[in-house]
Amino acid sequence: MAGQVQGKVALVTGAASGIGRQVALLLAKEGALVVVSDVSDVGGQETVQLIKAAGAEATFVRCDVSQPQEIEKLLDTVVATYGKLDCAVNNAGIAGASAPTADYPLESWNKVLAINLTAPWLCMKYEIPHMLKQGKGAIVNMASILGTTSFATSSAYVAAKHGLIGATKTAALEYSRQGIRIN
């Protein structure tokens, strides 16, 4: 029996470990051709090997999602390799520093927002045009319970995840009538 995404091309960022790795493995199990992406070459290659050991196909593409040009290159590589992009899971993220708001380091604030908010937005910016050409696609942006509530000493993470939920809802409204589901 074919899986739910049999023959689909799926991209997963932050797929070298944790939730991203598990998502990549599940997509592969369901029949997707998986592009594994992360800043960790070792972890990314391990995820690819786990997928291949299970009899599925995967490719690793290193990408630092804090760098817009690397995201654009990642999407170009996905389409050049497989001819399309059917689904994307924008999962890469970091926790950042832990400090009260007045003591929170600006450098950490900027890094957390760059990776947890700007990067998924940029991923959508480059994923959506490919999906529009196909007339369909699906994007999942990983948020957190902290995108709907707050937590002391995590101001940047909470702000980024709240923003990501808002950006995701906006993109979903903009592209749902064009065949792209964004959650």
mmCIF file of N, CA, C and O in Angstrom, residues 107-173:
data_model
loop_
_atom_site.group_PDB
_atom_site.id
_atom_site.type_symbol
_atom_site.label_atom_id
_atom_site.label_comp_id
_atom_site.label_asym_id
_atom_site.label_seq_id
_atom_site.Cartn_x
_atom_site.Cartn_y
_atom_site.Cartn_z
ATOM 1 N N GLU A 107 22.561 40.186 21.026
ATOM 2 C CA GLU A 107 23.090 39.240 20.033
ATOM 3 C C GLU A 107 22.250 37.960 19.989
ATOM 4 O O GLU A 107 21.931 37.440 18.922
ATOM 5 N N SER A 108 21.886 37.454 21.165
ATOM 6 C CA SER A 108 21.057 36.251 21.225
ATOM 7 C C SER A 108 19.657 36.532 20.685
ATOM 8 O O SER A 108 19.081 35.721 19.957
ATOM 9 N N TRP A 109 19.083 37.695 21.039
ATOM 10 C CA TRP A 109 17.771 38.085 20.528
ATOM 11 C C TRP A 109 17.772 38.044 19.003
ATOM 12 O O TRP A 109 16.905 37.440 18.380
ATOM 13 N N ASN A 110 18.763 38.686 18.394
ATOM 14 C CA ASN A 110 18.838 38.748 16.936
ATOM 15 C C ASN A 110 19.001 37.366 16.311
ATOM 16 O O ASN A 110 18.389 37.060 15.286
ATOM 17 N N LYS A 111 19.809 36.516 16.925
ATOM 18 C CA LYS A 111 20.037 35.178 16.384
ATOM 19 C C LYS A 111 18.772 34.325 16.472
ATOM 20 O O LYS A 111 18.413 33.621 15.519
ATOM 21 N N VAL A 112 18.078 34.376 17.614
ATOM 22 C CA VAL A 112 16.853 33.591 17.780
ATOM 23 C C VAL A 112 15.799 34.034 16.770
ATOM 24 O O VAL A 112 15.150 33.201 16.124
ATOM 25 N N LEU A 113 15.621 35.341 16.613
ATOM 26 C CA LEU A 113 14.627 35.814 15.646
ATOM 27 C C LEU A 113 15.038 35.479 14.214
ATOM 28 O O LEU A 113 14.183 35.143 13.385
ATOM 29 N N ALA A 114 16.326 35.529 13.918
ATOM 30 C CA ALA A 114 16.797 35.195 12.571
ATOM 31 C C ALA A 114 16.495 33.737 12.223
ATOM 32 O O ALA A 114 16.056 33.441 11.107
ATOM 33 N N ILE A 115 16.710 32.843 13.168
ATOM 34 C CA ILE A 115 16.533 31.411 12.891
ATOM 35 C C ILE A 115 15.085 30.962 13.086
ATOM 36 O O ILE A 115 14.562 30.165 12.307
ATOM 37 N N ASN A 116 14.419 31.457 14.122
ATOM 38 C CA ASN A 116 13.087 30.951 14.465
ATOM 39 C C ASN A 116 11.935 31.703 13.801
ATOM 40 O O ASN A 116 10.816 31.196 13.792
ATOM 41 N N LEU A 117 12.181 32.907 13.284
ATOM 42 C CA LEU A 117 11.109 33.678 12.654
ATOM 43 C C LEU A 117 11.453 34.067 11.215
ATOM 44 O O LEU A 117 10.713 33.751 10.296
ATOM 45 N N THR A 118 12.587 34.719 11.032
ATOM 46 C CA THR A 118 12.932 35.165 9.689
ATOM 47 C C THR A 118 13.201 33.978 8.762
ATOM 48 O O THR A 118 12.758 33.984 7.609
ATOM 49 N N ALA A 119 13.894 32.962 9.242
ATOM 50 C CA ALA A 119 14.220 31.812 8.386
ATOM 51 C C ALA A 119 12.978 31.089 7.870
ATOM 52 O O ALA A 119 12.890 30.820 6.662
ATOM 53 N N PRO A 120 11.992 30.749 8.714
ATOM 54 C CA PRO A 120 10.810 30.098 8.146
ATOM 55 C C PRO A 120 10.060 31.002 7.162
ATOM 56 O O PRO A 120 9.511 30.527 6.165
ATOM 57 N N TRP A 121 10.053 32.310 7.438
ATOM 58 C CA TRP A 121 9.432 33.243 6.499
ATOM 59 C C TRP A 121 10.179 33.212 5.167
ATOM 60 O O TRP A 121 9.569 33.154 4.094
ATOM 61 N N LEU A 122 11.510 33.233 5.221
ATOM 62 C CA LEU A 122 12.302 33.160 3.994
ATOM 63 C C LEU A 122 12.099 31.824 3.284
ATOM 64 O O LEU A 122 12.016 31.783 2.051
ATOM 65 N N CYS A 123 12.026 30.749 4.054
ATOM 66 C CA CYS A 123 11.758 29.449 3.428
ATOM 67 C C CYS A 123 10.453 29.511 2.648
ATOM 68 O O CYS A 123 10.397 29.105 1.478
ATOM 69 N N MET A 124 9.399 30.054 3.274
ATOM 70 C CA MET A 124 8.123 30.178 2.557
ATOM 71 C C MET A 124 8.276 31.053 1.320
ATOM 72 O O MET A 124 7.721 30.747 0.266
ATOM 73 N N LYS A 125 9.023 32.142 1.461
ATOM 74 C CA LYS A 125 9.235 33.071 0.343
ATOM 75 C C LYS A 125 9.801 32.348 -0.877
ATOM 76 O O LYS A 125 9.427 32.644 -2.017
ATOM 77 N N TYR A 126 10.692 31.384 -0.655
ATOM 78 C CA TYR A 126 11.304 30.650 -1.757
ATOM 79 C C TYR A 126 10.567 29.349 -2.090
ATOM 80 O O TYR A 126 10.686 28.854 -3.211
ATOM 81 N N GLU A 127 9.814 28.791 -1.154
ATOM 82 C CA GLU A 127 9.053 27.563 -1.413
ATOM 83 C C GLU A 127 7.777 27.847 -2.209
ATOM 84 O O GLU A 127 7.437 27.111 -3.146
ATOM 85 N N ILE A 128 7.068 28.897 -1.826
ATOM 86 C CA ILE A 128 5.760 29.194 -2.417
ATOM 87 C C ILE A 128 5.822 29.366 -3.944
ATOM 88 O O ILE A 128 4.982 28.793 -4.657
ATOM 89 N N PRO A 129 6.780 30.109 -4.510
ATOM 90 C CA PRO A 129 6.795 30.236 -5.980
ATOM 91 C C PRO A 129 6.893 28.895 -6.713
ATOM 92 O O PRO A 129 6.256 28.712 -7.756
ATOM 93 N N HIS A 130 7.663 27.960 -6.162
ATOM 94 C CA HIS A 130 7.766 26.635 -6.791
ATOM 95 C C HIS A 130 6.421 25.917 -6.727
ATOM 96 O O HIS A 130 6.015 25.261 -7.688
ATOM 97 N N MET A 131 5.744 26.040 -5.595
ATOM 98 C CA MET A 131 4.448 25.386 -5.436
ATOM 99 C C MET A 131 3.377 26.052 -6.297
ATOM 100 O O MET A 131 2.489 25.374 -6.817
ATOM 101 N N LEU A 132 3.460 27.353 -6.456
ATOM 102 C CA LEU A 132 2.502 28.050 -7.319
ATOM 103 C C LEU A 132 2.614 27.564 -8.761
ATOM 104 O O LEU A 132 1.600 27.406 -9.443
ATOM 105 N N LYS A 133 3.835 27.304 -9.219
ATOM 106 C CA LYS A 133 4.033 26.795 -10.584
ATOM 107 C C LYS A 133 3.350 25.443 -10.767
ATOM 108 O O LYS A 133 2.877 25.122 -11.846
ATOM 109 N N GLN A 134 3.314 24.640 -9.694
ATOM 110 C CA GLN A 134 2.689 23.317 -9.737
ATOM 111 C C GLN A 134 1.194 23.376 -9.481
ATOM 112 O O GLN A 134 0.479 22.408 -9.733
ATOM 113 N N GLY A 135 0.743 24.472 -8.888
ATOM 114 C CA GLY A 135 -0.663 24.607 -8.552
ATOM 115 C C GLY A 135 -1.060 23.922 -7.267
ATOM 116 O O GLY A 135 -2.247 23.804 -6.952
ATOM 117 N N LYS A 136 -0.057 23.495 -6.492
ATOM 118 C CA LYS A 136 -0.353 22.836 -5.222
ATOM 119 C C LYS A 136 0.918 22.680 -4.399
ATOM 120 O O LYS A 136 2.028 22.786 -4.907
ATOM 121 N N GLY A 137 0.706 22.416 -3.107
ATOM 122 C CA GLY A 137 1.813 22.178 -2.200
ATOM 123 C C GLY A 137 1.343 22.281 -0.764
ATOM 124 O O GLY A 137 0.213 22.679 -0.489
ATOM 125 N N ALA A 138 2.218 21.902 0.138
ATOM 126 C CA ALA A 138 1.908 21.961 1.566
ATOM 127 C C ALA A 138 3.155 22.385 2.325
ATOM 128 O O ALA A 138 4.252 21.880 2.066
ATOM 129 N N ILE A 139 2.963 23.307 3.257
ATOM 130 C CA ILE A 139 4.059 23.802 4.084
ATOM 131 C C ILE A 139 3.632 23.707 5.541
ATOM 132 O O ILE A 139 2.522 24.103 5.896
ATOM 133 N N VAL A 140 4.539 23.217 6.368
ATOM 134 C CA VAL A 140 4.328 23.193 7.815
ATOM 135 C C VAL A 140 5.467 23.974 8.459
ATOM 136 O O VAL A 140 6.642 23.677 8.214
ATOM 137 N N ASN A 141 5.121 24.975 9.243
ATOM 138 C CA ASN A 141 6.103 25.729 10.020
ATOM 139 C C ASN A 141 5.997 25.267 11.465
ATOM 140 O O ASN A 141 4.924 25.345 12.059
ATOM 141 N N MET A 142 7.096 24.805 12.014
ATOM 142 C CA MET A 142 7.090 24.319 13.392
ATOM 143 C C MET A 142 7.132 25.483 14.367
ATOM 144 O O MET A 142 8.080 26.265 14.374
ATOM 145 N N ALA A 143 6.124 25.572 15.184
ATOM 146 C CA ALA A 143 6.095 26.581 16.239
ATOM 147 C C ALA A 143 6.301 25.863 17.568
ATOM 148 O O ALA A 143 7.170 25.002 17.665
ATOM 149 N N SER A 144 5.525 26.194 18.547
ATOM 150 C CA SER A 144 5.697 25.645 19.885
ATOM 151 C C SER A 144 4.518 26.109 20.721
ATOM 152 O O SER A 144 3.841 27.081 20.367
ATOM 153 N N ILE A 145 4.281 25.449 21.821
ATOM 154 C CA ILE A 145 3.264 25.937 22.756
ATOM 155 C C ILE A 145 3.604 27.365 23.177
ATOM 156 O O ILE A 145 2.722 28.161 23.482
ATOM 157 N N LEU A 146 4.899 27.707 23.146
ATOM 158 C CA LEU A 146 5.298 29.063 23.513
ATOM 159 C C LEU A 146 4.957 30.085 22.438
ATOM 160 O O LEU A 146 5.169 31.275 22.620
ATOM 161 N N GLY A 147 4.387 29.643 21.348
ATOM 162 C CA GLY A 147 3.847 30.554 20.353
ATOM 163 C C GLY A 147 2.440 31.012 20.705
ATOM 164 O O GLY A 147 1.891 31.895 20.064
ATOM 165 N N THR A 148 1.876 30.417 21.750
ATOM 166 C CA THR A 148 0.518 30.785 22.175
ATOM 167 C C THR A 148 0.447 31.234 23.629
ATOM 168 O O THR A 148 -0.595 31.623 24.105
ATOM 169 N N THR A 149 1.569 31.152 24.322
ATOM 170 C CA THR A 149 1.623 31.546 25.732
ATOM 171 C C THR A 149 2.967 32.227 25.977
ATOM 172 O O THR A 149 3.646 32.607 25.049
ATOM 173 N N SER A 150 3.338 32.390 27.220
ATOM 174 C CA SER A 150 4.638 33.004 27.513
ATOM 175 C C SER A 150 5.400 32.165 28.531
ATOM 176 O O SER A 150 4.848 31.248 29.141
ATOM 177 N N PHE A 151 6.667 32.491 28.683
ATOM 178 C CA PHE A 151 7.531 31.762 29.599
ATOM 179 C C PHE A 151 8.642 32.709 30.031
ATOM 180 O O PHE A 151 9.328 33.280 29.176
ATOM 181 N N ALA A 152 8.790 32.890 31.319
ATOM 182 C CA ALA A 152 9.818 33.801 31.835
ATOM 183 C C ALA A 152 11.198 33.377 31.347
ATOM 184 O O ALA A 152 11.479 32.188 31.220
ATOM 185 N N THR A 153 12.038 34.320 31.077
ATOM 186 C CA THR A 153 13.434 34.176 30.649
ATOM 187 C C THR A 153 13.605 33.677 29.206
ATOM 188 O O THR A 153 14.700 33.331 28.803
ATOM 189 N N SER A 154 12.528 33.671 28.427
ATOM 190 C CA SER A 154 12.609 33.215 27.033
ATOM 191 C C SER A 154 11.966 34.215 26.078
ATOM 192 O O SER A 154 11.257 33.842 25.144
ATOM 193 N N SER A 155 12.218 35.493 26.282
ATOM 194 C CA SER A 155 11.519 36.524 25.508
ATOM 195 C C SER A 155 11.726 36.398 24.001
ATOM 196 O O SER A 155 10.777 36.542 23.227
ATOM 197 N N ALA A 156 12.928 36.133 23.549
ATOM 198 C CA ALA A 156 13.181 36.045 22.107
ATOM 199 C C ALA A 156 12.485 34.839 21.504
ATOM 200 O O ALA A 156 11.836 34.944 20.454
ATOM 201 N N TYR A 157 12.591 33.697 22.153
ATOM 202 C CA TYR A 157 11.960 32.475 21.645
ATOM 203 C C TYR A 157 10.448 32.648 21.580
ATOM 204 O O TYR A 157 9.809 32.332 20.570
ATOM 205 N N VAL A 158 9.860 33.171 22.650
ATOM 206 C CA VAL A 158 8.412 33.374 22.703
ATOM 207 C C VAL A 158 7.980 34.364 21.618
ATOM 208 O O VAL A 158 7.004 34.129 20.903
ATOM 209 N N ALA A 159 8.697 35.459 21.479
ATOM 210 C CA ALA A 159 8.362 36.450 20.457
ATOM 211 C C ALA A 159 8.449 35.846 19.056
ATOM 212 O O ALA A 159 7.569 36.063 18.212
ATOM 213 N N ALA A 160 9.496 35.077 18.797
ATOM 214 C CA ALA A 160 9.676 34.472 17.476
ATOM 215 C C ALA A 160 8.554 33.487 17.165
ATOM 216 O O ALA A 160 8.003 33.485 16.059
ATOM 217 N N LYS A 161 8.189 32.666 18.127
ATOM 218 C CA LYS A 161 7.153 31.656 17.876
ATOM 219 C C LYS A 161 5.774 32.294 17.755
ATOM 220 O O LYS A 161 4.950 31.846 16.938
ATOM 221 N N HIS A 162 5.500 33.344 18.525
ATOM 222 C CA HIS A 162 4.251 34.085 18.331
ATOM 223 C C HIS A 162 4.222 34.670 16.911
ATOM 224 O O HIS A 162 3.205 34.584 16.214
ATOM 225 N N GLY A 163 5.324 35.275 16.509
ATOM 226 C CA GLY A 163 5.407 35.860 15.175
ATOM 227 C C GLY A 163 5.270 34.822 14.079
ATOM 228 O O GLY A 163 4.626 35.071 13.051
ATOM 229 N N LEU A 164 5.859 33.655 14.278
ATOM 230 C CA LEU A 164 5.785 32.591 13.280
ATOM 231 C C LEU A 164 4.348 32.125 13.088
ATOM 232 O O LEU A 164 3.911 31.888 11.960
ATOM 233 N N ILE A 165 3.618 32.007 14.172
ATOM 234 C CA ILE A 165 2.214 31.614 14.040
ATOM 235 C C ILE A 165 1.453 32.661 13.235
ATOM 236 O O ILE A 165 0.675 32.331 12.336
ATOM 237 N N GLY A 166 1.690 33.932 13.513
ATOM 238 C CA GLY A 166 1.029 34.996 12.751
ATOM 239 C C GLY A 166 1.413 34.988 11.289
ATOM 240 O O GLY A 166 0.552 35.126 10.401
ATOM 241 N N ALA A 167 2.692 34.829 10.997
ATOM 242 C CA ALA A 167 3.156 34.798 9.609
ATOM 243 C C ALA A 167 2.579 33.588 8.871
ATOM 244 O O ALA A 167 2.216 33.681 7.687
ATOM 245 N N THR A 168 2.482 32.478 9.564
ATOM 246 C CA THR A 168 1.929 31.255 8.973
ATOM 247 C C THR A 168 0.453 31.439 8.645
ATOM 248 O O THR A 168 -0.005 31.077 7.546
ATOM 249 N N LYS A 169 -0.302 32.001 9.574
ATOM 250 C CA LYS A 169 -1.727 32.241 9.333
ATOM 251 C C LYS A 169 -1.934 33.189 8.153
ATOM 252 O O LYS A 169 -2.830 32.991 7.332
ATOM 253 N N THR A 170 -1.105 34.207 8.071
ATOM 254 C CA THR A 170 -1.212 35.167 6.974
ATOM 255 C C THR A 170 -0.941 34.488 5.636
ATOM 256 O O THR A 170 -1.706 34.645 4.674
ATOM 257 N N ALA A 171 0.144 33.737 5.551
ATOM 258 C CA ALA A 171 0.477 33.042 4.303
ATOM 259 C C ALA A 171 -0.604 32.030 3.937
ATOM 260 O O ALA A 171 -0.946 31.885 2.754
ATOM 261 N N ALA A 172 -1.168 31.356 4.931
ATOM 262 C CA ALA A 172 -2.242 30.398 4.664
ATOM 263 C C ALA A 172 -3.434 31.090 4.011
ATOM 264 O O ALA A 172 -4.012 30.570 3.044
ATOM 265 N N LEU A 173 -3.795 32.254 4.514
ATOM 266 C CA LEU A 173 -4.897 33.019 3.923
ATOM 267 C C LEU A 173 -4.573 33.455 2.498
ATOM 268 O O LEU A 173 -5.431 33.432 1.612
#
